[in-house]
Short mmCIF file of C-alpha atoms in Angstrom, two decimals:
data_model
loop_
_atom_site.label_atom_id
_atom_site.label_comp_id
_atom_site.label_asym_id
_atom_site.label_seq_id
_atom_site.Cartn_x
_atom_site.Cartn_y
_atom_site.Cartn_z
CA MET A 18 66.15 -4.68 -6.19
CA ILE A 19 63.25 -3.69 -8.41
CA PHE A 20 61.51 -6.94 -9.31
CA ALA A 21 59.90 -7.63 -12.67
CA GLU A 22 58.75 -10.68 -14.61
CA TRP A 23 57.90 -11.36 -18.23
CA LYS A 24 54.43 -10.59 -19.46
CA PRO A 25 52.68 -13.54 -21.16
CA LEU A 26 54.13 -14.13 -24.64
CA ASP A 27 50.69 -13.79 -26.26
CA GLU A 28 50.34 -10.28 -24.88
CA LEU A 29 53.74 -9.31 -26.32
CA ILE A 30 52.99 -10.83 -29.73
CA ASP A 31 49.68 -9.01 -29.83
CA LYS A 32 51.51 -5.69 -29.46
CA LEU A 33 54.37 -6.42 -31.83
CA LYS A 34 52.52 -8.01 -34.73
CA ILE A 35 51.52 -4.71 -36.32
CA HIS A 36 55.14 -3.54 -36.62
CA ARG A 37 57.90 -3.92 -39.19
CA LYS A 38 61.07 -3.85 -37.12
CA VAL A 39 61.35 -3.86 -33.34
CA LEU A 40 64.17 -3.12 -30.91
CA LEU A 41 64.09 -5.33 -27.80
CA VAL A 42 65.99 -3.61 -25.00
CA GLY A 43 67.16 -4.99 -21.68
CA CYS A 44 68.78 -3.44 -18.63
CA ALA A 45 71.76 -4.94 -16.84
CA THR A 46 70.77 -3.72 -13.38
CA CYS A 47 67.81 -4.82 -11.19
CA VAL A 48 65.89 -6.72 -13.85
CA ALA A 49 69.06 -8.65 -14.72
CA GLU A 50 69.41 -9.60 -11.04
CA CYS A 51 65.87 -10.96 -11.03
CA ALA A 52 66.46 -12.76 -14.35
CA ALA A 53 63.76 -10.96 -16.29
CA GLY A 54 65.39 -8.19 -18.30
CA GLY A 55 69.16 -8.62 -18.48
CA GLU A 56 71.21 -9.42 -21.58
CA LYS A 57 70.65 -13.14 -21.09
CA GLU A 58 66.88 -12.66 -21.00
CA VAL A 59 66.95 -10.34 -24.02
CA GLU A 60 68.77 -13.01 -26.02
CA THR A 61 66.34 -15.67 -24.78
CA LEU A 62 63.18 -13.67 -25.40
CA ALA A 63 64.13 -12.39 -28.88
CA PRO A 64 64.16 -15.83 -30.56
CA LEU A 65 60.98 -16.81 -28.73
CA LEU A 66 59.25 -13.72 -30.11
CA ARG A 67 60.65 -14.30 -33.61
CA MET A 68 59.44 -17.88 -33.57
CA ALA A 69 55.97 -17.03 -32.27
CA LEU A 70 55.54 -14.16 -34.73
CA LYS A 71 56.68 -16.33 -37.62
CA LYS A 72 54.26 -19.05 -36.60
CA GLN A 73 51.45 -16.50 -36.94
CA ASP A 74 52.81 -15.44 -40.36
CA HIS A 75 54.07 -12.06 -39.23
CA SER A 76 57.41 -11.19 -40.78
CA ILE A 77 58.85 -8.84 -38.21
CA GLU A 78 62.53 -8.24 -37.64
CA ILE A 79 63.69 -8.04 -34.04
CA ILE A 80 67.03 -6.52 -33.12
CA THR A 81 68.39 -6.41 -29.57
CA ALA A 82 70.37 -4.29 -27.12
CA THR A 83 71.04 -4.26 -23.39
CA LEU A 84 71.94 -1.08 -21.56
CA GLU A 85 73.98 -0.95 -18.40
CA LYS A 86 71.23 1.20 -16.85
CA GLN A 87 68.03 2.01 -18.66
CA CYS A 88 67.17 4.64 -16.04
CA GLU A 89 70.16 6.90 -16.78
CA TRP A 90 70.05 9.27 -19.75
CA GLU A 91 73.70 8.77 -20.72
CA PHE A 92 73.09 5.06 -21.26
CA VAL A 93 69.73 5.59 -22.93
CA GLU A 94 71.48 7.79 -25.49
CA GLN A 95 73.48 4.78 -26.70
CA LEU A 96 70.34 3.45 -28.39
CA ALA A 97 69.88 6.41 -30.73
CA GLN A 98 71.30 4.74 -33.82
CA GLN A 99 69.35 1.50 -33.44
CA VAL A 100 66.11 3.31 -32.65
CA ALA A 101 66.41 5.18 -35.94
CA GLU A 102 66.02 1.84 -37.78
CA VAL A 103 62.87 0.58 -36.01
CA ASP A 104 59.20 1.49 -35.72
CA ALA A 105 58.74 0.16 -32.19
CA ILE A 106 60.67 -0.60 -29.02
CA MET A 107 59.97 -3.29 -26.46
CA SER A 108 61.71 -2.73 -23.14
CA ILE A 109 62.12 -5.44 -20.56
CA ALA A 110 63.46 -3.05 -17.94
CA CYS A 111 61.33 -1.83 -15.05
CA GLY A 112 58.72 0.85 -15.62
CA ILE A 113 61.35 3.54 -15.10
CA GLY A 114 63.40 2.27 -18.01
CA VAL A 115 60.35 1.96 -20.25
CA GLN A 116 59.42 5.58 -19.57
CA ALA A 117 62.98 6.82 -20.10
CA LEU A 118 62.95 5.31 -23.60
CA ALA A 119 59.46 6.64 -24.31
CA GLU A 120 60.55 10.12 -23.33
CA ARG A 121 63.87 10.16 -25.16
CA PHE A 122 62.65 8.51 -28.38
CA ASP A 123 59.19 10.03 -28.76
CA PRO A 124 57.29 9.45 -31.09
CA VAL A 125 58.55 5.87 -31.40
CA VAL A 126 56.15 3.61 -29.52
CA VAL A 127 57.64 1.79 -26.50
CA TYR A 128 55.98 -1.34 -25.10
CA PRO A 129 56.72 -2.86 -21.69
CA GLY A 130 57.72 -6.51 -21.96
CA VAL A 131 57.63 -7.11 -18.22
CA ASN A 132 55.40 -6.37 -15.26
CA THR A 133 57.22 -4.52 -12.49
CA SER A 134 55.75 -5.52 -9.16
CA ALA A 135 57.89 -5.12 -6.06
CA LEU A 136 61.09 -4.18 -4.25
CA THR A 137 62.57 -7.54 -3.34
CA ILE A 138 65.54 -9.50 -2.19
CA ARG A 139 66.62 -12.85 -3.64
CA GLU A 140 66.06 -15.09 -0.65
CA GLU A 141 67.51 -18.11 -2.39
CA ALA A 142 68.06 -19.32 -5.95
CA GLY A 143 64.87 -18.67 -7.89
CA LEU A 144 63.01 -17.13 -4.95
CA TRP A 145 62.41 -13.42 -4.52
CA ALA A 146 60.42 -11.81 -1.74
CA ALA A 147 59.24 -8.28 -1.00
CA ARG A 148 61.25 -6.24 1.46
CA CYS A 149 60.35 -2.57 0.93
CA ALA A 150 57.19 -0.71 -0.02
CA ALA A 151 58.82 2.70 -0.52
CA CYS A 152 56.35 4.09 2.04
CA GLY A 153 58.42 7.19 2.70
CA ASP A 154 58.46 6.85 6.51
CA CYS A 155 60.80 4.04 7.53
CA ILE A 156 60.02 2.29 10.82
CA LEU A 157 62.49 -0.61 10.58
CA GLY A 158 64.25 0.71 13.65
CA GLU A 159 61.17 -0.04 15.72
CA THR A 160 60.20 -3.34 14.14
CA PHE A 161 63.44 -5.22 14.69
CA GLY A 162 64.52 -5.02 11.07
CA TYR A 163 61.37 -6.54 9.56
CA CYS A 164 59.08 -4.31 7.50
CA PRO A 165 55.37 -4.73 8.27
CA VAL A 166 54.41 -2.23 5.58
CA ALA A 167 55.87 -4.36 2.79
CA ARG A 168 55.60 -7.79 4.38
CA CYS A 169 52.23 -7.77 6.17
CA ALA A 170 49.33 -8.30 3.74
CA LYS A 171 47.47 -5.57 5.61
CA SER A 172 50.46 -3.31 6.40
CA LEU A 173 49.49 -3.42 10.07
CA LEU A 174 51.59 -1.30 12.40
CA ASN A 175 50.46 -2.44 15.85
CA GLY A 176 50.93 -6.19 15.71
CA PRO A 177 49.48 -9.19 13.89
CA CYS A 178 45.85 -9.54 12.86
CA GLY A 179 43.97 -12.65 13.89
CA GLY A 180 45.12 -14.40 10.73
CA THR A 181 48.45 -15.84 11.82
CA ARG A 182 48.41 -19.58 11.12
CA LYS A 183 49.44 -22.17 13.68
CA ASP A 184 52.83 -22.53 11.98
CA GLY A 185 53.43 -18.77 11.98
CA LYS A 186 52.55 -18.27 8.32
CA CYS A 187 50.22 -15.60 6.90
CA GLU A 188 46.55 -16.37 6.31
CA VAL A 189 46.88 -14.92 2.82
CA ASN A 190 49.67 -17.25 1.70
CA GLU A 191 50.75 -20.39 3.50
CA GLU A 192 54.28 -20.04 2.06
CA VAL A 193 54.81 -16.57 3.51
CA ASP A 194 55.84 -15.88 7.10
CA CYS A 195 53.56 -13.66 9.16
CA VAL A 196 56.00 -10.79 9.49
CA TRP A 197 54.53 -9.81 12.84
CA ASN A 198 55.24 -13.30 14.10
CA LEU A 199 58.88 -12.75 13.06
CA ILE A 200 58.96 -9.31 14.69
CA VAL A 201 57.57 -10.65 17.96
CA GLU A 202 59.99 -13.59 17.98
CA ARG A 203 63.00 -11.37 17.43
CA ALA A 204 61.81 -8.85 20.01
CA ASP A 205 61.35 -11.69 22.48
CA GLU A 206 64.79 -13.13 21.74
CA ARG A 207 66.28 -9.75 22.52
CA GLY A 208 64.20 -9.44 25.69
CA ARG A 209 62.40 -6.43 24.25
CA LEU A 210 58.83 -7.66 23.76
CA GLU A 211 57.60 -4.75 25.85
CA SER A 212 58.78 -2.28 23.22
CA LEU A 213 56.01 -3.59 20.95
CA SER A 214 53.33 -2.59 23.44
CA LYS A 215 53.76 1.05 22.42
CA PHE A 216 50.89 2.39 20.31
CA LYS A 217 51.89 3.33 16.76
CA LYS A 218 49.62 6.12 15.62
CA ALA A 219 48.14 6.38 12.14
CA LYS A 220 50.92 6.63 9.61
CA ASP A 221 51.60 9.67 7.45
CA TRP A 222 51.55 8.19 3.95
CA SER A 223 52.10 11.54 2.23
CA ASN A 224 55.81 10.96 1.57
CA SER A 225 54.94 7.94 -0.63
CA SER A 226 52.93 7.73 -3.85
CA HIS A 227 49.85 8.62 -1.79
CA GLY A 228 51.14 12.18 -1.56
CA GLY A 229 51.03 12.53 -5.33
CA PRO A 230 53.81 11.68 -7.79
CA LYS A 231 57.15 11.95 -6.03
CA ARG A 232 59.36 14.87 -7.01
CA VAL A 233 62.50 15.73 -5.08
CA ILE A 234 64.77 18.72 -5.44
CA ARG A 235 68.22 18.68 -3.87
CA GLU A 236 69.47 22.25 -4.06
CA ASP A 237 73.00 21.15 -3.16
CA LEU A 238 73.15 19.18 -6.43
CA ARG A 239 71.69 21.87 -8.70
CA GLN A 240 74.41 24.18 -9.94
CA MET B 30 32.20 3.18 35.50
CA ARG B 31 31.62 6.11 33.19
CA MET B 32 28.67 5.72 30.80
CA PHE B 33 29.65 6.65 27.25
CA VAL B 34 26.53 6.18 25.17
CA GLY B 35 24.00 4.33 27.28
CA SER B 36 23.38 1.67 24.67
CA ASN B 37 21.67 -1.56 25.71
CA LEU B 38 24.95 -3.35 25.57
CA GLU B 39 26.80 -0.76 27.62
CA ARG B 40 24.09 -0.60 30.28
CA ARG B 41 23.82 -4.37 30.47
CA LEU B 42 27.54 -4.63 31.10
CA ALA B 43 27.50 -1.71 33.53
CA ALA B 44 24.74 -3.45 35.49
CA GLY B 45 26.99 -6.48 35.84
CA ASP B 46 24.58 -8.76 33.98
CA PHE B 47 25.93 -11.52 31.75
CA ALA B 48 25.62 -10.00 28.28
CA VAL B 49 24.57 -11.78 25.10
CA THR B 50 25.46 -10.60 21.62
CA ALA B 51 24.65 -12.41 18.40
CA GLU B 52 25.76 -12.00 14.82
CA VAL B 53 23.61 -10.91 11.90
CA GLY B 54 25.34 -11.23 8.54
CA PRO B 55 23.89 -8.85 5.92
CA PRO B 56 22.67 -10.38 2.65
CA ARG B 57 24.60 -10.51 -0.62
CA GLY B 58 21.72 -8.70 -2.27
CA PRO B 59 19.90 -5.42 -1.68
CA ASP B 60 16.66 -6.74 -0.15
CA PRO B 61 15.95 -5.27 3.31
CA ALA B 62 13.54 -8.17 3.88
CA ASP B 63 16.54 -10.48 4.31
CA VAL B 64 17.78 -8.41 7.25
CA LYS B 65 14.26 -8.05 8.65
CA LYS B 66 13.77 -11.81 8.52
CA LYS B 67 16.87 -12.40 10.63
CA ALA B 68 15.79 -9.59 12.93
CA GLY B 69 12.43 -11.30 13.36
CA ILE B 70 14.11 -14.55 14.35
CA LEU B 71 16.51 -12.92 16.80
CA ARG B 72 14.43 -10.11 18.30
CA GLY B 73 14.69 -10.09 22.07
CA VAL B 74 17.22 -12.91 22.45
CA ALA B 75 20.36 -10.76 22.69
CA ASP B 76 21.36 -7.36 24.03
CA ALA B 77 22.98 -6.28 20.80
CA TYR B 78 23.59 -7.72 17.35
CA ASN B 79 26.85 -7.60 15.42
CA VAL B 80 26.41 -6.55 11.82
CA THR B 81 29.39 -7.77 9.83
CA ASP B 82 31.25 -5.56 7.35
CA ASN B 83 31.74 -7.52 4.14
CA GLN B 84 33.11 -10.48 6.06
CA THR B 85 35.47 -12.83 4.22
CA ALA B 86 35.79 -9.96 1.71
CA VAL B 87 32.53 -10.91 0.03
CA VAL B 88 30.42 -7.93 -1.05
CA ARG B 89 27.30 -7.65 1.09
CA MET B 90 24.86 -4.95 2.07
CA SER B 91 26.83 -2.33 3.99
CA SER B 92 27.03 -2.75 7.75
CA ILE B 93 25.81 0.82 8.20
CA ALA B 94 22.61 0.19 6.18
CA ALA B 95 21.92 -3.20 7.73
CA SER B 96 22.54 -1.71 11.19
CA LYS B 97 19.95 0.97 10.48
CA ILE B 98 17.42 -1.66 9.40
CA LEU B 99 18.03 -3.52 12.67
CA LEU B 100 17.40 -0.30 14.59
CA GLN B 101 14.12 0.17 12.74
CA GLU B 102 13.22 -3.39 13.70
CA GLY B 103 13.93 -2.67 17.36
CA LEU B 104 17.27 -4.49 17.58
CA GLU B 105 20.42 -2.74 18.77
CA PRO B 106 23.31 -3.12 16.34
CA VAL B 107 27.04 -3.43 16.90
CA MET B 108 28.26 -2.03 13.61
CA GLN B 109 31.46 -3.75 12.52
CA ILE B 110 34.05 -1.67 10.67
CA VAL B 111 37.04 -3.15 8.86
CA CYS B 112 40.13 -1.28 7.71
CA ARG B 113 40.36 -3.08 4.36
CA ASP B 114 38.04 -0.96 2.27
CA ARG B 115 38.04 2.59 3.57
CA ASN B 116 40.67 5.14 4.47
CA ARG B 117 40.49 7.34 7.55
CA ILE B 118 38.45 9.93 5.65
CA ALA B 119 35.73 7.50 4.58
CA ILE B 120 35.68 5.65 7.91
CA GLN B 121 35.21 8.84 9.92
CA SER B 122 32.57 10.07 7.51
CA ASP B 123 30.70 6.78 7.93
CA LEU B 124 31.08 6.96 11.70
CA LEU B 125 29.46 10.40 11.75
CA GLY B 126 26.72 9.10 9.47
CA ALA B 127 26.23 6.02 11.64
CA TRP B 128 25.90 8.18 14.73
CA ALA B 129 23.36 10.38 12.96
CA LEU B 130 21.36 7.23 12.20
CA GLY B 131 21.35 6.19 15.85
CA ILE B 132 24.09 3.56 15.77
CA ARG B 133 26.01 3.60 19.06
CA ASN B 134 28.10 0.41 19.26
CA VAL B 135 30.98 -0.24 16.87
CA LEU B 136 33.46 -3.08 16.56
CA CYS B 137 36.85 -2.18 15.09
CA LEU B 138 38.54 -4.87 13.00
CA SER B 139 41.42 -5.28 10.55
CA GLY B 140 39.16 -7.23 8.20
CA ASP B 141 39.72 -10.31 6.07
CA HIS B 142 42.13 -9.80 3.19
CA GLN B 143 40.45 -9.36 -0.19
CA SER B 144 41.90 -12.67 -1.38
CA ALA B 145 39.63 -14.47 1.11
CA GLY B 146 36.56 -13.72 -1.01
CA ALA B 147 37.67 -16.10 -3.73
CA GLY B 148 37.55 -19.14 -1.45
CA GLY B 149 34.69 -21.59 -1.59
CA LYS B 150 31.99 -21.23 -4.20
CA LEU B 151 32.20 -17.48 -4.76
CA LYS B 152 34.46 -15.52 -7.07
CA GLY B 153 34.82 -12.54 -4.74
CA HIS B 154 37.09 -9.68 -5.77
CA PRO B 155 40.64 -10.96 -5.33
CA GLY B 156 41.90 -8.30 -7.76
CA ALA B 157 40.62 -5.47 -5.57
CA LYS B 158 43.00 -2.84 -4.24
CA ASN B 159 42.97 -2.81 -0.46
CA VAL B 160 43.29 0.27 1.69
CA TYR B 161 44.63 -0.44 5.18
CA ASP B 162 45.34 3.24 5.67
CA ILE B 163 44.91 2.67 9.40
CA ASP B 164 44.95 -0.58 11.37
CA SER B 165 42.34 -1.82 13.82
CA ILE B 166 44.06 -0.33 16.87
CA GLN B 167 44.48 3.03 15.17
CA LEU B 168 40.79 2.78 14.25
CA ILE B 169 39.90 2.32 17.91
CA SER B 170 41.82 5.49 18.73
CA VAL B 171 40.08 7.34 15.89
CA VAL B 172 36.65 6.38 17.28
CA LYS B 173 37.79 7.38 20.75
CA GLY B 174 38.91 10.75 19.37
CA LEU B 175 35.48 11.41 17.86
CA ARG B 176 33.91 10.45 21.17
CA ASP B 177 36.16 11.80 23.92
CA GLY B 178 37.94 14.62 22.15
CA ALA B 179 35.33 15.64 19.58
CA VAL B 180 38.27 15.63 17.23
CA GLN B 181 39.04 13.94 13.94
CA GLU B 182 42.21 11.95 13.40
CA GLY B 183 43.76 14.85 11.50
CA GLY B 184 43.12 17.27 14.37
CA ASP B 185 40.00 19.13 13.18
CA SER B 186 37.29 19.40 15.78
CA ILE B 187 33.69 18.25 15.38
CA SER B 188 30.60 19.48 17.13
CA PRO B 189 28.98 17.79 18.90
CA ALA B 190 31.18 14.82 19.76
CA ALA B 191 30.13 11.43 18.34
CA PRO B 192 30.09 9.06 21.28
CA PHE B 193 30.31 5.35 20.55
CA PHE B 194 30.68 2.28 22.74
CA ILE B 195 33.87 0.85 21.29
CA GLY B 196 34.52 -2.82 20.66
CA ALA B 197 37.53 -4.77 19.47
CA ALA B 198 38.41 -8.36 18.66
CA TRP B 199 40.82 -10.71 20.43
CA THR B 200 42.35 -13.90 19.11
CA PRO B 201 43.90 -15.20 22.33
CA LEU B 202 45.08 -18.53 20.94
CA GLY B 203 46.58 -17.29 17.68
CA PRO B 204 50.35 -17.19 17.34
CA PRO B 205 52.45 -15.43 18.50
CA GLU B 206 50.53 -16.32 21.64
CA LYS B 207 52.86 -14.42 23.97
CA PHE B 208 51.99 -11.21 22.14
CA ARG B 209 48.22 -11.68 22.09
CA THR B 210 47.69 -10.33 25.60
CA ILE B 211 49.93 -7.37 24.85
CA ARG B 212 47.87 -6.70 21.73
CA LEU B 213 44.69 -6.89 23.80
CA ALA B 214 46.20 -4.35 26.18
CA LYS B 215 47.04 -2.07 23.24
CA LYS B 216 43.41 -2.21 22.12
CA ILE B 217 42.09 -1.43 25.57
CA ASN B 218 44.64 1.36 26.04
CA ALA B 219 43.57 2.79 22.68
CA GLY B 220 39.97 2.94 23.88
CA ALA B 221 38.22 -0.42 23.50
CA ASN B 222 35.38 -0.89 26.00
CA PHE B 223 34.33 -4.37 25.06
CA ILE B 224 36.08 -7.29 23.44
CA GLN B 225 34.57 -10.05 21.36
CA THR B 226 36.89 -12.98 20.84
CA GLN B 227 37.61 -15.45 18.09
CA ALA B 228 35.50 -18.58 18.53
CA VAL B 229 36.38 -20.54 21.66
CA TYR B 230 36.28 -24.35 21.81
CA ASP B 231 39.32 -25.13 23.92
CA ILE B 232 38.11 -23.86 27.28
CA LYS B 233 41.26 -24.84 29.15
CA ARG B 234 43.58 -22.84 26.91
CA PHE B 235 41.12 -19.97 26.69
CA ALA B 236 40.86 -19.81 30.47
CA GLU B 237 44.65 -19.59 30.71
CA ALA B 238 44.67 -16.69 28.24
CA VAL B 239 41.92 -14.88 30.18
CA ARG B 240 43.90 -15.42 33.37
CA ARG B 241 46.89 -13.68 31.79
CA ALA B 242 44.64 -10.78 30.77
CA GLU B 243 43.20 -10.66 34.27
CA ASP B 244 46.68 -10.58 35.78
CA MET B 245 47.38 -7.48 33.68
CA GLY B 246 44.20 -5.87 34.98
CA LEU B 247 42.61 -5.91 31.54
CA THR B 248 39.39 -7.71 32.43
CA ASP B 249 38.46 -4.84 34.74
CA ARG B 250 38.99 -2.26 32.04
CA ALA B 251 37.05 -3.90 29.20
CA ALA B 252 34.25 -6.45 29.08
CA ILE B 253 35.36 -9.68 27.45
CA LEU B 254 32.72 -11.62 25.53
CA PRO B 255 34.02 -14.95 24.22
CA GLY B 256 32.85 -15.87 20.76
CA ILE B 257 31.06 -19.17 20.31
CA ILE B 258 30.18 -20.50 16.87
CA VAL B 259 27.52 -23.21 17.07
CA PRO B 260 29.18 -26.33 15.66
CA ARG B 261 27.04 -28.27 13.21
CA SER B 262 29.21 -31.18 12.17
CA ALA B 263 32.53 -32.86 12.88
CA GLY B 264 33.67 -31.70 9.45
CA MET B 265 33.00 -28.08 10.33
CA LEU B 266 34.99 -28.34 13.55
CA LYS B 267 37.81 -30.11 11.78
CA TYR B 268 37.85 -27.49 9.05
CA MET B 269 37.93 -24.58 11.50
CA ASN B 270 40.64 -26.23 13.57
CA ALA B 271 42.82 -26.71 10.51
CA ASN B 272 42.03 -23.59 8.51
CA VAL B 273 40.78 -20.76 10.64
CA PRO B 274 43.69 -19.07 12.37
CA GLY B 275 43.20 -18.70 16.10
CA ILE B 276 40.53 -21.39 16.39
CA GLU B 277 41.65 -24.40 18.41
CA VAL B 278 39.27 -27.33 18.64
CA PRO B 279 40.19 -30.16 21.01
CA GLU B 280 40.48 -33.51 19.23
CA GLU B 281 38.03 -34.98 21.72
CA MET B 282 35.31 -32.52 20.70
CA ILE B 283 35.72 -33.41 17.03
CA ARG B 284 35.45 -37.11 17.94
CA ARG B 285 32.37 -36.45 20.00
CA MET B 286 30.65 -34.73 17.07
CA LYS B 287 31.71 -37.52 14.74
CA ASN B 288 30.16 -40.19 16.98
CA ALA B 289 27.00 -38.23 17.64
CA ALA B 290 23.72 -39.77 16.47
CA ASP B 291 22.46 -36.27 15.61
CA PRO B 292 25.31 -33.80 15.09
CA LYS B 293 22.90 -30.86 15.12
CA ILE B 294 21.65 -31.70 18.61
CA GLU B 295 25.18 -32.50 19.74
CA GLY B 296 26.37 -29.13 18.44
CA ILE B 297 23.71 -27.37 20.47
CA GLU B 298 24.71 -29.44 23.49
CA ILE B 299 28.37 -28.44 23.02
CA THR B 300 27.36 -24.79 22.64
CA LEU B 301 25.42 -24.92 25.92
CA GLU B 302 28.39 -26.51 27.69
CA LEU B 303 30.70 -23.83 26.29
CA ILE B 304 28.36 -21.03 27.41
CA ASP B 305 28.20 -22.60 30.85
CA ALA B 306 31.97 -22.94 31.03
CA VAL B 307 32.74 -19.35 30.05
CA LYS B 308 30.00 -18.08 32.38
CA ASN B 309 31.94 -19.56 35.24
CA LEU B 310 35.24 -18.00 34.23
CA SER B 311 36.44 -15.05 36.23
CA GLY B 312 36.81 -11.95 34.07
CA ILE B 313 34.16 -12.94 31.51
CA LYS B 314 31.21 -10.57 31.13
CA GLY B 315 29.07 -12.19 28.48
CA VAL B 316 29.05 -14.26 25.34
CA HIS B 317 29.05 -13.55 21.60
CA LEU B 318 27.05 -16.19 19.72
CA GLN B 319 27.23 -17.00 16.06
CA ALA B 320 25.19 -19.56 14.16
CA ILE B 321 26.41 -18.89 10.67
CA GLU B 322 23.43 -18.94 8.29
CA ALA B 323 21.49 -20.87 10.95
CA GLU B 324 20.31 -17.98 13.12
CA GLU B 325 17.08 -19.88 13.88
CA LEU B 326 19.05 -22.08 16.27
CA LEU B 327 20.00 -19.21 18.56
CA PRO B 328 16.72 -18.44 20.41
CA ASP B 329 16.42 -22.00 21.73
CA ILE B 330 20.10 -22.13 22.61
CA ILE B 331 19.93 -18.87 24.54
CA ARG B 332 16.73 -19.99 26.27
CA SER B 333 18.23 -23.37 27.21
CA ALA B 334 21.29 -21.59 28.57
CA GLY B 335 19.00 -19.83 31.03
CA LEU B 336 19.70 -16.46 29.46
CA LEU B 337 16.10 -15.66 28.44
CA PRO B 338 14.24 -13.51 28.84
CA ARG B 339 16.88 -10.82 28.65
CA PRO B 340 16.54 -8.67 31.77
CA ARG B 341 14.84 -5.34 31.17
CA ILE B 342 17.11 -2.35 31.20
CA TYR B 343 15.99 0.76 33.04
#
């Protein structure tokens, strides 16, 4: 899922304090899964913002909504009536949702309430970890199901750097597994360590953000 | 063996002499005098001198500039290149520039992650964006392409070719240990001619790793120079053992330093024993010495090890 987390409250207050009435909008998809931008978080954040704004003597009304998907126009449209009442929107969806609202409801200002940072899986309760870097050239079939692009701090493609700790963790973060250590272990378990001796040549990054903003046309879907 | 560039280091190794390389860390400021001072201390004691590339992700004078200063001072550099800060375009551009300046040895490394710069007393640049467009093994193959194929990574040709003597690193005792020899083989297959290793203190385990490399025929295809960092206190050894991945220090050595009347002398003694031990290992072609911010110790150490004067190269 797309992972996001709340921005610091002070930063949000700083943006909102100049407004009269604000619509706080969540999204029931990825950001709800990572407990940052779903309905529950909207209804938790709204009173916190009201309280903090009041404490600083700003009388600002905050109304709320949560869309099923903030990245789909048909759902975005559902906000039209509420947006007409406000002079600003704060979205706690991912950056895609924020931009959808900004585009549809121009010239109403839209602020992001979260920082979107990664494509993750929930490893266990309250713990998310990166799994995909959207690199545009998937090599999971050669790395035994572990992604070194997303999970190696240096995105190395030919094996681990010299920074694997004694316990198999990454030199950058002692809580994080060295993904190359995992790859080698799994390859070894399957008796296929030799397959990792093959040289992986320099990667073509052009099908990711490095190739310029992504734009895809599927002719079969354009009638 | 084919001669690629005829650098001091390459010819020394080709002659079958035990090679000595030492490390020269560039300064955190812009003063060439800092590099010249180290050059003055180390002139004549090694065959080539590694110039680090923003090691531990702390901003320092560029390895290309410091390498050029060494050349002007009559010392042969091994210019280190890390993959953290430059993409394949910038790295190749710098390689061409380095060649134009007379730099002939390079060492290809992944590089310390930018978060490393914020350790210790410095702030570093932990918020920096890293590059890692290519990894260290791909970098080796890029350098080999410029040398052997006169071709850039993207396929465009260059004229003339830019021949370098290509180095790589090896961390034989880092996990996953069973893969470390395979990784060494990948580096040598990609084009590495010489290998400088992570610091060695546990001779027994290092010797086993070298034996595995020898069994794969790797020690005949690239010259392995074990790294030795002059230990200066029990605390330093303990710290490296616990915190520097790939460095294994036997408990006994830490105890020995702790009980030493003069840890500085004991550290030199240990260094000499380590040099002697690796000299006697089959498949070892030299030694890579580091005395971090204590370069003045190296001339005496190298002399005491019987490695001075360096033989003249014809």
